[in-house]
Every structure is written in C-alpha cells, then in structure tokens.
Short mmCIF file of C-alpha atoms in Angstrom, two decimals:
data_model
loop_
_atom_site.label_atom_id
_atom_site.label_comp_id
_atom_site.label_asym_id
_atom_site.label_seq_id
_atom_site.Cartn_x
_atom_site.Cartn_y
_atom_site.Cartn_z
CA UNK A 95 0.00 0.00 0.00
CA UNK A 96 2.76 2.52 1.05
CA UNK A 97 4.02 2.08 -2.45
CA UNK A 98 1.47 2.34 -4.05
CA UNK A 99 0.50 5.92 -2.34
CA UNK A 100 4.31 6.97 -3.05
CA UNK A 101 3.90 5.86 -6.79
CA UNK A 102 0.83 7.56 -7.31
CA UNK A 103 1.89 10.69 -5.50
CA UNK A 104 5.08 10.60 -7.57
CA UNK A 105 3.06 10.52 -10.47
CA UNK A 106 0.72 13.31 -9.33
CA UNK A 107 3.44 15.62 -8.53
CA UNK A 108 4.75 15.46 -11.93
CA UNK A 109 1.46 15.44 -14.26
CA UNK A 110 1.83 19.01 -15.88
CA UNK A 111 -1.72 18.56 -16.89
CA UNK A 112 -2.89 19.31 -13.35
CA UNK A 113 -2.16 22.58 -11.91
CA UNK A 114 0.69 23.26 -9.11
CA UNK A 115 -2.37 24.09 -6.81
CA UNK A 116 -4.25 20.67 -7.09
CA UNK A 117 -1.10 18.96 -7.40
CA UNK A 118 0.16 20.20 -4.03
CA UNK A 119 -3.22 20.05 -2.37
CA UNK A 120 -3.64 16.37 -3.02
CA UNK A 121 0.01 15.87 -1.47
CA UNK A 122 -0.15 17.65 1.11
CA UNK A 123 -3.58 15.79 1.84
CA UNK A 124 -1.84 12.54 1.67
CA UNK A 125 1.19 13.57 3.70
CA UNK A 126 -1.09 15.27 6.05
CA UNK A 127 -2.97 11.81 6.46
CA UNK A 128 0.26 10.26 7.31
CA UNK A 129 0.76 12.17 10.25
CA UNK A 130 -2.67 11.34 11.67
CA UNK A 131 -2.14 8.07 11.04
CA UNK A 132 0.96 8.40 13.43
CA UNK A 133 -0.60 10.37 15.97
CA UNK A 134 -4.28 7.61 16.02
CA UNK A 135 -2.09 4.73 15.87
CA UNK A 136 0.40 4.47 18.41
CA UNK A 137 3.13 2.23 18.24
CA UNK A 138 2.25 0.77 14.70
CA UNK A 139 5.82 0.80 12.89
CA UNK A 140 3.85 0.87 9.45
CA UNK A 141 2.78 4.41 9.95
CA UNK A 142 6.26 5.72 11.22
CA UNK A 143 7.98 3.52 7.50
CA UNK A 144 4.84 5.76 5.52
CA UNK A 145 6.55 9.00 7.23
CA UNK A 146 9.98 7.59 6.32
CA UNK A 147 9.18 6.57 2.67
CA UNK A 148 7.49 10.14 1.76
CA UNK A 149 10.85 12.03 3.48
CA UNK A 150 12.80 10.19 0.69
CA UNK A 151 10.20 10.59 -1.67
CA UNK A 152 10.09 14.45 -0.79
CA UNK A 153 14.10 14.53 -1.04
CA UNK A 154 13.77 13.39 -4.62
CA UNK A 155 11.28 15.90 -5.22
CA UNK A 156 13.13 18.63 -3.81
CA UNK A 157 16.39 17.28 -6.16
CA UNK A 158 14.20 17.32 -9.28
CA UNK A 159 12.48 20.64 -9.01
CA UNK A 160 13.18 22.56 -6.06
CA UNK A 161 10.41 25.52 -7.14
CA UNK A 162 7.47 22.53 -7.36
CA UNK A 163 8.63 21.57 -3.84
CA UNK A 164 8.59 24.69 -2.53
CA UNK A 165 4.98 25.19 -3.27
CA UNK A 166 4.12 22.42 -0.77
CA UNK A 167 4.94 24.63 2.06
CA UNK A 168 3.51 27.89 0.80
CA UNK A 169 0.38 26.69 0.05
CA UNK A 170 -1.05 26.46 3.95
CA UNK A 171 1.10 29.38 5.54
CA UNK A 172 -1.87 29.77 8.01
CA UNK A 173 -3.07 26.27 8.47
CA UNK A 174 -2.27 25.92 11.98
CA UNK A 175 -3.79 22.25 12.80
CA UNK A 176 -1.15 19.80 13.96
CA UNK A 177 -0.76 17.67 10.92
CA UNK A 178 -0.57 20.14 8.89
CA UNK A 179 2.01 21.64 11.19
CA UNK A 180 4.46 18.93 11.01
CA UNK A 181 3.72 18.37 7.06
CA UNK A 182 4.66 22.01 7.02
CA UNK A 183 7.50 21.61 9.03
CA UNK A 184 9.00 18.70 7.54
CA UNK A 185 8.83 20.49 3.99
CA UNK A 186 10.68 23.30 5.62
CA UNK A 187 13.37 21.27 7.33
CA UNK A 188 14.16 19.72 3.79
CA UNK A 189 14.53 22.96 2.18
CA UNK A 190 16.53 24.52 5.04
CA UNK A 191 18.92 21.42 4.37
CA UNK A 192 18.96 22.07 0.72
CA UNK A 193 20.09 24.94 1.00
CA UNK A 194 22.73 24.51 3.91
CA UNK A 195 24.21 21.07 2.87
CA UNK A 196 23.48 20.68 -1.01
CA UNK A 197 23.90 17.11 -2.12
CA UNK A 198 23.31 15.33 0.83
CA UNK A 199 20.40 13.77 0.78
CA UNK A 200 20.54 11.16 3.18
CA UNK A 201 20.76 14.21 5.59
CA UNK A 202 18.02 15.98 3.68
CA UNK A 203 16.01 12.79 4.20
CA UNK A 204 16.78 11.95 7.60
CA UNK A 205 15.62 15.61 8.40
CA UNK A 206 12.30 16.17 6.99
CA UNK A 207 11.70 12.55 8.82
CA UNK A 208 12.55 14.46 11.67
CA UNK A 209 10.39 17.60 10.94
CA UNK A 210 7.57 15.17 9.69
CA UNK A 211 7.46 13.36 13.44
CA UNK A 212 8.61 16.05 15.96
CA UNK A 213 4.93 16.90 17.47
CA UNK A 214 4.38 13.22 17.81
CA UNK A 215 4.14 14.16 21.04
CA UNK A 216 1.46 16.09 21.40
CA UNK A 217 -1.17 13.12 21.11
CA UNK A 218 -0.70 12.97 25.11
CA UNK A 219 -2.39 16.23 25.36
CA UNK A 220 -6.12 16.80 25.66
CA UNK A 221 -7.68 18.56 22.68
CA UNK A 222 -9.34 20.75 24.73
CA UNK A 223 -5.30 22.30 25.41
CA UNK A 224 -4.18 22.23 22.01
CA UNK A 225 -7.03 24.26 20.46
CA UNK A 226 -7.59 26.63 23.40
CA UNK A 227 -8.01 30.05 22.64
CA UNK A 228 -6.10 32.58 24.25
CA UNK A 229 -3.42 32.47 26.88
CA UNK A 230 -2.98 28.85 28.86
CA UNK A 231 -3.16 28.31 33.19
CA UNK A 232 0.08 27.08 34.50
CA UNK A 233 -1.37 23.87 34.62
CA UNK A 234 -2.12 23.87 31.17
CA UNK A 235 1.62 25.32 29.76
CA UNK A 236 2.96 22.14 32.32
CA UNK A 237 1.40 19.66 30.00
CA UNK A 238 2.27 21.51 26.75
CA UNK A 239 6.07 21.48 28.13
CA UNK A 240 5.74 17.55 28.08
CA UNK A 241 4.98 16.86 24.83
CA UNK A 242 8.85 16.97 23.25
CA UNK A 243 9.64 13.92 25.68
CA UNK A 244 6.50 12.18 25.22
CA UNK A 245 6.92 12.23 21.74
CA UNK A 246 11.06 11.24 22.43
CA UNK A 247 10.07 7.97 24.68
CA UNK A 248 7.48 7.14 22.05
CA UNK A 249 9.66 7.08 18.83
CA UNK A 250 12.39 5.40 21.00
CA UNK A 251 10.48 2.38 20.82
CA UNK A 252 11.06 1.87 17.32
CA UNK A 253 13.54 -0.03 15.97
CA UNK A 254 16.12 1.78 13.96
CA UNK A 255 14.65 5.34 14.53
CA UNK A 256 17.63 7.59 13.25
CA UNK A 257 19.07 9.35 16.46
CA UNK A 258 18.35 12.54 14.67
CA UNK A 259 14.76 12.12 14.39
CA UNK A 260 14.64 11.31 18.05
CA UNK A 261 16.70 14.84 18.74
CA UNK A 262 14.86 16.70 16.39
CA UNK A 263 11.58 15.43 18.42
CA UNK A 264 13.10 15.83 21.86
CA UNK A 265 14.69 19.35 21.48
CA UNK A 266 12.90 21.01 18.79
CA UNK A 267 11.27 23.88 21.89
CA UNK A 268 14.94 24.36 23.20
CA UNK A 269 16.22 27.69 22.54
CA UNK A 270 19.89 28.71 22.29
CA UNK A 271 19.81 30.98 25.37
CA UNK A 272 19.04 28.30 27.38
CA UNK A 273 15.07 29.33 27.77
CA UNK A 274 13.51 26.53 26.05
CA UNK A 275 12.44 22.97 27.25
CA UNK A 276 12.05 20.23 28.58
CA UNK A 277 15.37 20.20 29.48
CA UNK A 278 16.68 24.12 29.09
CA UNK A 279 19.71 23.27 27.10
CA UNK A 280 21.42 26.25 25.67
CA UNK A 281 23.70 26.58 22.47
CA UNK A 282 26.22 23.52 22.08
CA UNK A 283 24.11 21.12 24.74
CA UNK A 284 20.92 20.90 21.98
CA UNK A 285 21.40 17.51 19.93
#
C-alpha cells in the first residue's frame, strides 16, 4: 500500500496537466494523512515507515524541481492544525537542508523525517489544550512542556529510529539561550 501511495503521488506531482495548486493540495492531503495516522495509531511501525518513505520521496522531489517543492509549504502558511504543522514543518526542514548542505540527501532525508514526526508528542495532550483560545493556566503550559519527551520515549520504541529524528523530536522547543524545554539546554548542549 505505502508504495502504491508513493507511486501515485510521484506521479501526481509530476502530471503538468494538473495545476501546481491541485497537485500540491492532493500531497499535502496525503502527507497530512500520514501524520494522523501516526498520531491515532500508536506504536504501529507501518505508519512511522509511511513517514519515512514520503521524506525520501520528498528529497527526490526537492532534487528534481526545487520551485514545485517549494509550493508544498507555501500553500497552507496559516493552516495551523497539527498535521498540517508537522507536514509544514517537515517540507521546511528539507529545504533549510537544501540549502545549507546541497547534495546530501541522506541528511536531507533523515531531516524532513525528523520535521515530519517532531509533534508526535502532542497526542498525550487533551484537545481541549491544544485548540484553546487565548493564553494557557500554568497547569495547562505544564502539559504543553511535556509533549517533546512524550513524543522522544514514544519514537524510542522503534527499531532503527535515526538518532536525529529522536533529537529533532526531543529538542525542537529548546532555545539557544538556554530558555527553552524540557530540558533548558542552551547553544552547544541541543542535539
């Protein structure tokens, strides 16, 4: 099945007789559908080898026509929902890669992976916290905070998950001056 999806988004993203628009919508749909497929199935290693499979297949994407790939990210600038988050960051992640380490693309894939599962997390906390509006209690922010190790110990359990993906998951809220969390690493201590 997972090839078959890759194939056929393959062959979607380079039909010229459908527009950029449609072609991007219907990938990022799919993609998007990955990701809540990880975060409704816990601990089922076929979703986490989908995630895996599209971060190559967006690599050679990215290779072939960087401008096409691009357009997967702009298209939902203000789509805030999770999935769509980490769709959105993944994409970004593989272009910030691009750019920094051209021609590496085991990196590049390794990385959206990474960007693809880093709010994994976040299926530990109550819906009613992650769509709040306005400012959250203490209490609330507490189980926010947890989410980045939640997400950590839950990818951990899978064999051969790259030791970036698991960094990229665990310290993606740490902040260079040390502010950040869980664990308030500044500069050189974040993986």
């Amino acid at each position: 099945y997972q090839q078959a999806l890759t194939q056929r988004l393959d062959h979607l993203f380079k039909d010229a007789a459908q527009s950029r628009i449609e072609r991007g919508r219907v990938i990022r749909a799919a993609c998007t559908k990955m990701i809540e497929d990880v975060l409704l199935l816990p601990g089922q290693p076929e979703a986490i080898d989908a995630v895996k499979t599209i971060s190559e297949q967006f690599v050679h994407w990215s290779s072939e026509d960087n401008s096409q790939f691009s357009h997967l990210l702009d298209m939902s600038a203000h789509d805030f929902y999770t999935a769509t988050h980490m769709v959105n960051v993944g994409v970004g992640c593989g272009l910030l890669v691009r750019e920094l380490r051209p021609g590496d693309l085991d990196l590049q894939a390794l990385v959206v992976q990474g960007g693809l599962l880093h709010d994994v997390g976040k299926r530990h906390v109550p819906e009613a916290i992650l769509n709040k509006e306005g400012k959250l209690d203490p209490d609330e922010w507490e189980v926010i905070k947890k989410h980045p190790l939640d997400g950590y110990k839950e990818l951990s359990a899978h064999e051969n998950m790259p030791e970036i993906v698991l960094e990229m998951t665990r310290d993606h809220h740490e902040r260079l001056d040390g502010t950040g969390y869980p664990n308030r690493l500044a500069a050189r201590q974040v993986g």
